[in-house]
Coordinates of C-alpha atoms and ligand atoms in Angstrom, one line a residue:
M24 CA 0.0 0.0 0.0
E25 CA 1.2 3.5 -0.8
L26 CA 1.3 5.9 2.1
N27 CA -0.8 8.6 0.3
E28 CA -3.4 6.0 -0.5
A29 CA -3.5 4.9 3.2
V30 CA -3.9 8.4 4.5
A31 CA -6.7 9.1 2.0
K32 CA -8.5 5.9 3.2
L33 CA -8.1 7.0 6.8
K34 CA -9.5 10.5 6.1
E35 CA -12.5 9.0 4.2
K36 CA -13.3 6.7 7.1
N37 CA -13.0 9.6 9.5
K38 CA -15.4 11.6 7.4
K39 CA -18.0 8.8 7.5
L40 CA -17.6 8.3 11.2
A41 CA -18.0 12.0 11.9
A42 CA -21.3 11.9 9.9
Y43 CA -22.7 9.0 12.0
Y44 CA -21.5 10.6 15.3
H45 CA -23.1 13.8 14.1
A46 CA -26.4 12.1 13.5
M47 CA -26.3 10.2 16.8
G48 CA -25.3 13.3 18.7
V49 CA -28.3 15.2 17.3
M50 CA -30.6 12.3 18.2
Y51 CA -29.2 12.4 21.7
Y52 CA -29.7 16.1 22.0
D53 CA -33.3 15.6 20.7
I54 CA -34.2 12.9 23.2
E55 CA -32.9 15.1 26.0
T56 CA -34.6 18.3 24.9
A57 CA -37.6 18.0 22.6
A58 CA -38.7 14.4 22.0
P59 CA -41.9 13.1 23.8
K60 CA -41.4 10.7 26.7
N61 CA -42.5 7.6 24.7
A62 CA -39.9 8.3 22.0
I63 CA -37.3 6.4 24.0
G64 CA -38.1 2.9 22.6
G65 CA -37.6 3.9 19.0
F66 CA -34.6 6.1 20.0
S67 CA -32.9 3.1 21.6
D68 CA -33.5 0.9 18.6
T69 CA -32.1 3.5 16.1
M70 CA -29.1 4.2 18.3
A71 CA -28.3 0.5 18.5
A72 CA -28.5 0.1 14.7
L73 CA -26.3 3.2 14.2
S74 CA -23.8 1.9 16.8
E75 CA -23.6 -1.3 14.9
I76 CA -22.6 0.6 11.7
T77 CA -20.0 2.7 13.5
Y78 CA -18.7 -0.5 15.2
K79 CA -18.3 -2.3 11.9
L80 CA -16.6 0.7 10.3
E81 CA -13.9 0.6 13.0
V82 CA -13.7 -3.1 14.0
N83 CA -12.7 -4.9 10.8
E84 CA -9.5 -6.5 9.6
E85 CA -9.0 -3.9 6.8
N86 CA -9.1 -1.0 9.2
F87 CA -6.7 -2.8 11.7
E88 CA -4.3 -3.3 8.8
L89 CA -4.6 0.3 7.7
L90 CA -3.9 1.6 11.2
D91 CA -1.1 -0.8 11.8
F92 CA 0.5 0.3 8.5
L93 CA 0.1 4.0 9.3
S94 CA 1.5 3.4 12.8
A95 CA 4.6 1.8 11.3
H96 CA 5.0 5.0 9.1
A97 CA 4.1 7.4 11.9
D98 CA 7.3 9.5 11.4
E99 CA 6.3 10.3 7.9
L100 CA 2.8 11.6 8.8
D101 CA 1.9 15.2 9.6
E102 CA 1.1 15.9 13.3
I103 CA -2.7 15.8 13.0
T104 CA -2.8 12.5 11.0
R105 CA -0.2 10.9 13.4
R106 CA -2.4 11.8 16.4
E107 CA -5.5 10.6 14.6
V108 CA -3.8 7.2 14.1
E109 CA -2.6 7.0 17.7
Q110 CA -6.1 7.9 19.1
A111 CA -7.8 5.4 16.8
Q112 CA -5.4 2.6 18.0
N113 CA -6.1 3.6 21.6
G114 CA -9.9 3.6 21.0
L115 CA -9.7 0.2 19.3
K116 CA -8.1 -1.4 22.4
L117 CA -11.7 -1.6 23.7
L118 CA -13.5 -2.3 20.5
R119 CA -11.0 -4.8 19.2
N120 CA -11.5 -6.9 22.3
V121 CA -15.2 -6.6 23.1
P122 CA -17.5 -9.1 21.2
M123 CA -19.9 -7.2 19.0
E124 CA -23.1 -8.5 20.5
E125 CA -21.9 -7.4 24.0
Y126 CA -21.0 -4.0 22.6
V127 CA -24.4 -3.5 21.0
E128 CA -26.2 -4.9 24.1
Y129 CA -24.3 -2.4 26.2
Q130 CA -25.5 0.5 24.1
R131 CA -29.1 -0.6 24.7
I132 CA -28.6 -1.1 28.4
Q133 CA -27.1 2.4 28.6
S134 CA -30.1 4.1 26.8
E135 CA -32.5 2.3 29.0
A136 CA -30.6 3.1 32.2
S137 CA -30.5 6.7 31.3
A138 CA -34.3 6.8 30.8
V139 CA -35.0 5.0 34.0
W140 CA -32.7 7.3 35.9
H141 CA -34.7 10.3 34.8
E142 CA -37.8 8.8 36.2
A143 CA -36.2 7.4 39.3
K144 CA -34.8 10.8 40.1
V145 CA -38.2 12.5 39.8
K146 CA -39.9 9.8 41.9
N147 CA -37.0 9.7 44.4
D148 CA -36.9 5.9 43.8
Y149 CA -33.4 4.5 43.9
A150 CA -34.6 0.9 44.0
M151 CA -36.1 1.4 40.5
F152 CA -32.7 2.4 39.1
E153 CA -30.5 0.0 41.1
P154 CA -30.7 -3.1 38.8
H155 CA -29.7 -0.9 35.8
L156 CA -26.8 0.6 37.7
K157 CA -25.7 -2.9 38.7
K158 CA -25.6 -4.0 35.1
L159 CA -23.6 -0.9 34.0
V160 CA -21.0 -1.5 36.7
E161 CA -20.7 -5.2 35.7
Y162 CA -20.3 -4.2 32.0
N163 CA -17.7 -1.6 32.9
I164 CA -15.6 -4.0 34.9
K165 CA -15.9 -6.6 32.2
F166 CA -15.0 -4.2 29.3
A167 CA -12.0 -2.9 31.2
K168 CA -10.8 -6.5 31.5
Y169 CA -11.3 -7.1 27.8
A170 CA -9.3 -4.0 26.9
A171 CA -6.5 -4.2 29.4
P172 CA -6.5 -7.5 31.3
E173 CA -3.3 -6.5 33.1
K174 CA -4.8 -3.3 34.5
D175 CA -6.9 -2.5 37.5
P176 CA -10.4 -1.8 36.0
Y177 CA -10.7 1.6 37.7
D178 CA -7.2 2.6 36.5
Y179 CA -8.3 1.6 33.0
W180 CA -11.3 3.9 33.1
L181 CA -9.5 6.8 34.8
N182 CA -6.9 6.8 32.1
E183 CA -9.6 6.8 29.4
F184 CA -10.9 10.1 30.7
E185 CA -7.6 11.7 31.8
E186 CA -4.6 10.1 30.2
G187 CA -1.8 9.4 32.7
F188 CA -3.9 9.6 35.8
T189 CA -4.1 6.5 38.0
Q190 CA -5.5 5.9 41.5
D191 CA -2.0 6.3 42.8
V192 CA -1.8 9.9 41.4
L193 CA -5.3 10.8 42.4
D194 CA -5.1 9.4 45.9
G195 CA -2.1 11.8 46.4
Y196 CA -3.9 14.7 44.8
F197 CA -7.1 14.3 46.8
D198 CA -5.2 13.9 50.0
K199 CA -3.6 17.2 49.4
V200 CA -6.9 18.9 48.5
K201 CA -8.6 17.4 51.6
A202 CA -5.8 18.5 53.9
A203 CA -5.9 22.1 52.7
L204 CA -9.6 22.6 52.1
V205 CA -11.3 21.0 55.1
P206 CA -9.7 23.3 57.7
L207 CA -10.4 26.3 55.4
I208 CA -14.0 25.4 55.1
H209 CA -14.2 25.0 58.9
K210 CA -12.9 28.5 59.4
I211 CA -15.4 29.9 57.0
C212 CA -18.3 28.1 58.6
E213 CA -17.5 30.0 61.8
K214 CA -17.8 33.4 60.0
E215 CA -21.0 35.2 59.4
K216 CA -22.7 34.0 56.2
P217 CA -23.2 36.7 53.5
D218 CA -26.9 37.4 52.7
D219 CA -27.9 35.6 49.6
S220 CA -31.7 35.5 50.2
F221 CA -32.4 37.7 47.2
I222 CA -31.2 34.9 44.9
Y223 CA -34.2 32.8 45.9
K224 CA -36.9 35.3 45.1
F225 CA -39.2 34.7 42.2
Y226 CA -37.5 35.1 38.9
P227 CA -39.8 34.5 35.9
I228 CA -38.3 32.0 33.5
D229 CA -38.9 34.1 30.4
K230 CA -36.8 36.9 32.0
Q231 CA -34.1 34.4 32.9
R232 CA -34.0 33.3 29.2
E233 CA -33.4 37.0 28.4
L234 CA -30.5 37.0 30.9
S235 CA -29.0 33.9 29.2
Q236 CA -28.9 35.6 25.9
Y237 CA -27.2 38.6 27.4
L238 CA -24.6 36.4 29.1
M239 CA -23.8 34.6 25.8
D240 CA -23.0 38.1 24.4
V241 CA -20.8 39.1 27.3
I242 CA -18.7 36.0 27.1
G243 CA -18.5 36.5 23.3
I244 CA -20.4 33.5 22.0
N245 CA -21.7 33.8 18.4
K246 CA -25.4 32.8 18.7
D247 CA -25.4 31.7 15.1
D248 CA -22.9 29.0 16.1
C249 CA -24.3 28.0 19.5
S250 CA -27.9 27.5 20.8
I251 CA -29.3 27.0 24.3
G252 CA -31.7 24.2 25.0
E253 CA -33.4 23.2 28.3
T254 CA -32.8 19.9 30.1
E255 CA -32.9 18.5 33.6
H256 CA -29.1 18.4 33.8
P257 CA -27.1 21.0 31.8
F258 CA -24.6 19.8 29.2
T259 CA -22.8 20.8 26.0
T260 CA -22.5 18.9 22.8
G261 CA -20.6 20.0 19.7
F262 CA -20.5 18.7 16.1
N263 CA -18.2 21.3 14.5
K264 CA -17.1 24.9 15.4
H265 CA -20.3 26.2 13.8
D266 CA -22.7 23.9 15.6
L267 CA -22.5 23.8 19.4
R268 CA -25.5 23.1 21.6
I269 CA -25.5 24.1 25.3
T270 CA -28.4 23.4 27.7
T271 CA -29.5 24.9 31.0
H272 CA -32.2 24.4 33.6
Y273 CA -34.3 27.3 34.8
Y274 CA -35.6 27.4 38.4
E275 CA -38.1 30.1 39.1
N276 CA -36.7 30.5 42.6
A277 CA -32.9 30.4 42.0
L278 CA -31.5 33.2 39.8
T279 CA -27.9 32.1 39.7
Y280 CA -28.4 28.4 39.0
S281 CA -29.1 28.9 35.3
M282 CA -26.9 32.0 35.1
Y283 CA -23.7 30.1 36.0
S284 CA -24.6 27.0 34.2
V285 CA -24.9 29.1 31.0
I286 CA -21.5 30.6 31.6
H287 CA -20.1 27.1 32.4
E288 CA -21.5 25.4 29.4
G289 CA -20.6 28.5 27.4
G290 CA -17.0 27.9 28.4
H291 CA -17.2 24.3 27.0
A292 CA -18.6 25.6 23.8
T293 CA -16.0 28.4 23.5
Y294 CA -13.3 25.8 23.8
E295 CA -14.6 23.8 20.8
M296 CA -15.4 27.0 18.8
G297 CA -11.7 27.8 19.1
N298 CA -10.4 24.6 17.5
C299 CA -8.3 25.3 14.4
D300 CA -10.1 24.8 11.0
E301 CA -8.0 21.7 10.2
L302 CA -9.9 19.8 12.9
T303 CA -13.3 20.1 11.2
G304 CA -14.5 16.6 10.5
S305 CA -11.5 15.1 12.3
P306 CA -12.0 12.9 15.4
L307 CA -9.6 15.3 17.1
F308 CA -12.2 18.0 17.1
G309 CA -13.1 18.9 20.7
G310 CA -11.1 19.2 23.9
A311 CA -7.9 17.4 25.0
S312 CA -9.5 15.5 27.8
C313 CA -12.5 15.8 30.2
G314 CA -10.3 17.5 32.7
M315 CA -9.0 20.0 30.2
H316 CA -12.6 20.6 29.0
E317 CA -13.7 21.3 32.6
S318 CA -10.7 23.6 33.1
Q319 CA -12.1 25.8 30.4
S320 CA -15.8 25.7 31.5
R321 CA -14.8 26.4 35.1
F322 CA -12.4 29.1 34.0
Y323 CA -15.3 31.0 32.6
E324 CA -17.7 30.1 35.4
N325 CA -15.5 30.7 38.4
I326 CA -12.3 32.5 37.6
I327 CA -14.0 35.0 35.3
G328 CA -17.7 34.7 36.2
R329 CA -17.3 34.8 40.0
S330 CA -14.6 37.6 40.0
K331 CA -15.4 40.9 41.4
A332 CA -14.8 42.6 38.1
F333 CA -17.3 40.4 36.3
C334 CA -20.0 40.9 38.9
E335 CA -19.5 44.7 38.6
L336 CA -19.7 44.4 34.8
V337 CA -22.9 42.4 34.5
F338 CA -24.8 43.4 37.6
P339 CA -26.3 46.7 36.2
R340 CA -27.9 44.7 33.3
I341 CA -29.2 41.9 35.6
K342 CA -30.8 44.6 37.8
E343 CA -32.4 46.1 34.7
I344 CA -34.0 42.8 33.9
F345 CA -35.1 42.2 37.5
P346 CA -35.5 45.6 39.0
E347 CA -38.1 44.6 41.7
Q348 CA -36.2 41.5 43.0
L349 CA -32.9 43.3 43.2
K350 CA -33.9 46.8 44.3
D351 CA -31.9 46.5 47.6
V352 CA -28.9 44.8 46.1
D353 CA -25.7 46.2 44.7
A354 CA -22.7 44.6 42.8
E355 CA -20.7 44.1 46.0
K356 CA -23.6 42.2 47.7
F357 CA -24.1 40.2 44.5
Y358 CA -20.4 39.3 44.4
R359 CA -20.4 38.1 48.0
A360 CA -23.6 36.1 47.5
V361 CA -22.3 34.2 44.4
N362 CA -19.2 33.3 46.2
L363 CA -20.9 32.0 49.3
A364 CA -19.0 29.0 50.6
Q365 CA -20.8 26.4 52.6
P366 CA -21.1 22.6 52.7
S367 CA -24.2 21.4 50.7
L368 CA -25.8 18.4 49.1
V369 CA -25.8 18.9 45.4
R370 CA -22.5 18.9 43.4
T371 CA -23.7 21.1 40.5
E372 CA -25.0 23.7 42.9
S373 CA -22.0 23.6 45.2
D374 CA -19.6 26.5 45.5
E375 CA -16.1 26.8 44.2
L376 CA -14.5 26.0 47.5
T377 CA -16.4 22.8 48.6
Y378 CA -16.7 21.5 45.0
S379 CA -13.7 19.1 45.1
L380 CA -15.0 17.4 48.2
H381 CA -18.1 16.4 46.3
V382 CA -15.9 14.9 43.7
L383 CA -13.8 13.1 46.3
I384 CA -16.9 11.3 47.6
R385 CA -17.8 10.1 44.1
Y386 CA -14.2 9.0 43.5
E387 CA -14.2 6.9 46.7
I388 CA -17.5 5.3 45.8
E389 CA -16.5 4.5 42.2
K390 CA -13.2 2.9 43.5
K391 CA -15.3 0.6 45.7
L392 CA -17.8 -0.3 42.9
M393 CA -15.1 -1.1 40.4
H394 CA -13.4 -3.4 42.9
G395 CA -16.5 -5.2 44.0
E396 CA -16.2 -3.7 47.5
L397 CA -19.6 -2.0 47.4
D398 CA -22.9 -3.6 46.3
T399 CA -25.0 -1.2 44.3
K400 CA -27.8 -1.9 46.9
D401 CA -25.7 -0.3 49.6
L402 CA -24.7 2.7 47.6
P403 CA -27.2 5.2 49.2
A404 CA -26.0 4.3 52.7
E405 CA -22.3 4.8 51.7
W406 CA -23.1 8.0 49.9
N407 CA -24.9 9.4 52.9
R408 CA -22.1 8.3 55.3
L409 CA -19.4 10.1 53.2
Y410 CA -21.4 13.3 53.0
K411 CA -21.7 13.4 56.7
E412 CA -18.0 12.6 57.2
Y413 CA -16.5 15.1 54.7
L414 CA -19.1 17.8 54.4
G415 CA -20.9 17.4 57.7
V416 CA -24.3 17.3 56.0
D417 CA -27.3 14.9 56.4
V418 CA -28.7 13.7 53.1
P419 CA -32.5 13.8 53.3
S420 CA -33.4 11.9 50.1
D421 CA -31.7 9.9 47.3
K422 CA -32.9 12.5 44.8
E423 CA -30.6 15.0 46.5
G424 CA -28.1 12.2 47.2
C425 CA -26.9 9.4 45.0
L426 CA -29.4 10.0 42.2
Q427 CA -28.4 13.5 41.5
D428 CA -25.8 13.1 38.7
S429 CA -26.5 11.6 35.3
H430 CA -23.0 10.2 34.8
W431 CA -23.5 6.7 36.2
S432 CA -26.8 6.3 34.4
G433 CA -24.8 6.9 31.2
G434 CA -22.3 4.2 32.1
S435 CA -19.5 6.7 32.9
F436 CA -17.2 5.6 35.8
G437 CA -13.9 7.5 36.2
Y438 CA -15.2 10.8 34.9
F439 CA -15.8 12.7 38.1
P440 CA -12.1 13.2 39.1
S441 CA -11.7 15.2 35.9
Y442 CA -14.1 17.9 37.3
S443 CA -11.7 18.5 40.2
L444 CA -8.6 18.3 38.0
G445 CA -10.2 20.9 35.7
S446 CA -10.3 23.4 38.5
A447 CA -6.7 22.6 39.4
Y448 CA -5.5 23.1 35.7
G449 CA -7.5 26.3 35.6
A450 CA -5.7 27.8 38.6
Q451 CA -2.3 27.0 37.1
I452 CA -3.3 28.4 33.7
L453 CA -4.5 31.6 35.4
A454 CA -1.2 32.1 37.2
H455 CA 0.6 32.1 33.9
M456 CA -2.0 34.1 32.0
N457 CA -1.6 36.8 34.7
K458 CA 2.1 37.3 33.7
E459 CA 0.9 38.5 30.2
L460 CA -2.6 39.9 30.7
D461 CA -4.3 42.3 33.2
M462 CA -7.3 40.0 33.8
D463 CA -9.2 42.4 36.1
A464 CA -8.9 45.3 33.7
L465 CA -10.0 43.2 30.7
I466 CA -13.0 41.9 32.5
A467 CA -14.0 45.3 33.9
S468 CA -14.0 46.8 30.4
G469 CA -16.0 43.9 29.1
N470 CA -13.1 42.7 27.0
I471 CA -13.4 39.0 27.7
G472 CA -12.6 38.4 24.0
K473 CA -8.9 39.1 24.8
I474 CA -8.9 36.4 27.5
T475 CA -10.6 34.0 25.0
E476 CA -8.0 34.9 22.4
W477 CA -5.1 33.9 24.8
L478 CA -6.8 30.6 25.7
R479 CA -7.5 29.9 22.0
E480 CA -3.8 30.5 21.2
H481 CA -2.5 28.4 24.1
I482 CA -5.2 25.7 24.4
H483 CA -8.3 25.8 22.3
K484 CA -6.8 25.7 18.8
Y485 CA -5.1 22.4 19.5
G486 CA -8.3 20.4 20.0
Q487 CA -7.2 16.9 20.8
I488 CA -3.9 17.2 19.0
K489 CA -2.0 17.6 22.3
K490 CA -2.5 15.5 25.5
P491 CA -3.5 17.4 28.7
A492 CA -0.1 17.2 30.3
E493 CA 1.5 18.6 27.1
L494 CA -1.0 21.5 27.0
I495 CA -0.1 22.4 30.5
R496 CA 3.6 22.5 29.5
I497 CA 2.8 24.6 26.4
C498 CA 0.7 27.0 28.4
C499 CA 2.7 27.2 31.6
G500 CA 6.2 26.0 30.7
E501 CA 6.1 23.5 33.5
D502 CA 4.4 20.3 34.6
F503 CA 1.0 20.0 36.3
D504 CA 1.2 21.3 39.8
P505 CA -1.8 21.2 42.2
D506 CA -0.4 23.8 44.6
Y507 CA -1.6 26.6 42.3
Y508 CA -5.2 25.4 42.9
I509 CA -4.7 25.3 46.7
D510 CA -3.0 28.8 46.7
Y511 CA -5.8 30.3 44.5
L512 CA -8.6 29.1 46.7
T513 CA -6.8 30.0 49.9
E514 CA -6.1 33.5 48.7
K515 CA -9.5 34.2 47.3
F516 CA -11.5 32.9 50.2
T517 CA -9.2 34.3 52.9
K518 CA -9.8 37.7 51.4
L519 CA -13.5 37.3 50.8
Y520 CA -14.2 36.1 54.4
E521 CA -11.5 38.2 56.0
L522 CA -9.9 35.2 57.7
Ligands
ZN4 ZN1 -18.7 20.9 32.6

């Protein structure tokens, strides 16, 4: 085979796969946002049929030979093609070893589990969801063994989400976070709590939609490239740099929930919109890893969105939209309220300071599930025990407890640590950005585009060409270092609470 011919074959296959994933992604978006409840049966069947096609496109001797040939000529390939080949080989580790019937069956189990979880959460009925979760755990252990029999199954999944991270590394990381944050949170709990009661007044949803549109403009998102849908649990999905979908959830009695979820998901979308043009239709379109993706969403949400300068920038407009509700509030009061730190029940509503402890709890539970040390029947009790131990809170219902996140219902185990790592990456990126940019001045003048430009140049444009650790080195000129995260939180909250 000629090298040129092999590269052309690879690109043609990538184009086909991108089209199928595009179709499946739009269907997923549809089932989450617009489809009627009873659409789920037909949706599951179609997804299973499409999965079979994408499976066959990748798992066949001809493709294995093609990739093996290209791997052998890796030195002669351009950087993008070389990484595409490397990633395809990694992805096939799983597909090459899982029997097709099991792979297709798993897709079906996943769709069903996701639908049941939605209902179980509404009904606060863990028992209804438990048999589905049990199957997902079993399949994940089994699949990890197929792909990497020599590896611990949880290490296998952790590495899938964040290349290079193992339980050894994460145990060390979380020990550090726990040692620094728990005493800080204790000190803050002794201080007087800022008044945030105004956030829970009545905020009509149509007015909140108007606020979302304004926030998209402030963070510089082109609305012709990115739309907002409404779902139970906010998420972002992207197909190319001109078709991003973010979602949010509006609560009539919680102004900032949707506000910060729009900024967070907007950060995810901004990352993908900043990919270089060469990545259109390439499997490398997107973010370097889950953690790097979270680093960007949380950069916009917390580092920009919860800064004093940002609150001062947007508050006048928020007050214009909700003059009655906010008549006794000023930007300073708003800033303190959106940075309120206190132990709570729900991860997605938790504050910047306590957030990583929510992640730690999920990490410990996943570790036990993947090692068969915790039966899914006992999960709620273990969940509640850990919330009491680390955050000091009693969990009143599974709806606010172990049923709150969608990840396990989608078959994702090993994803959660990325959320915490994302914040840690973000703090390190900030420290280096500050050497070149005056962040506060840029935010105060509404010039967030300049910050986005810097991130695009150092991170966004690479998509998945570079691995997360490489991106940190490109961006910061040094290896990943969690101390920046601890310093950032300590400094911010010591000042805010005058400790
Ligand atoms: Zn996110």
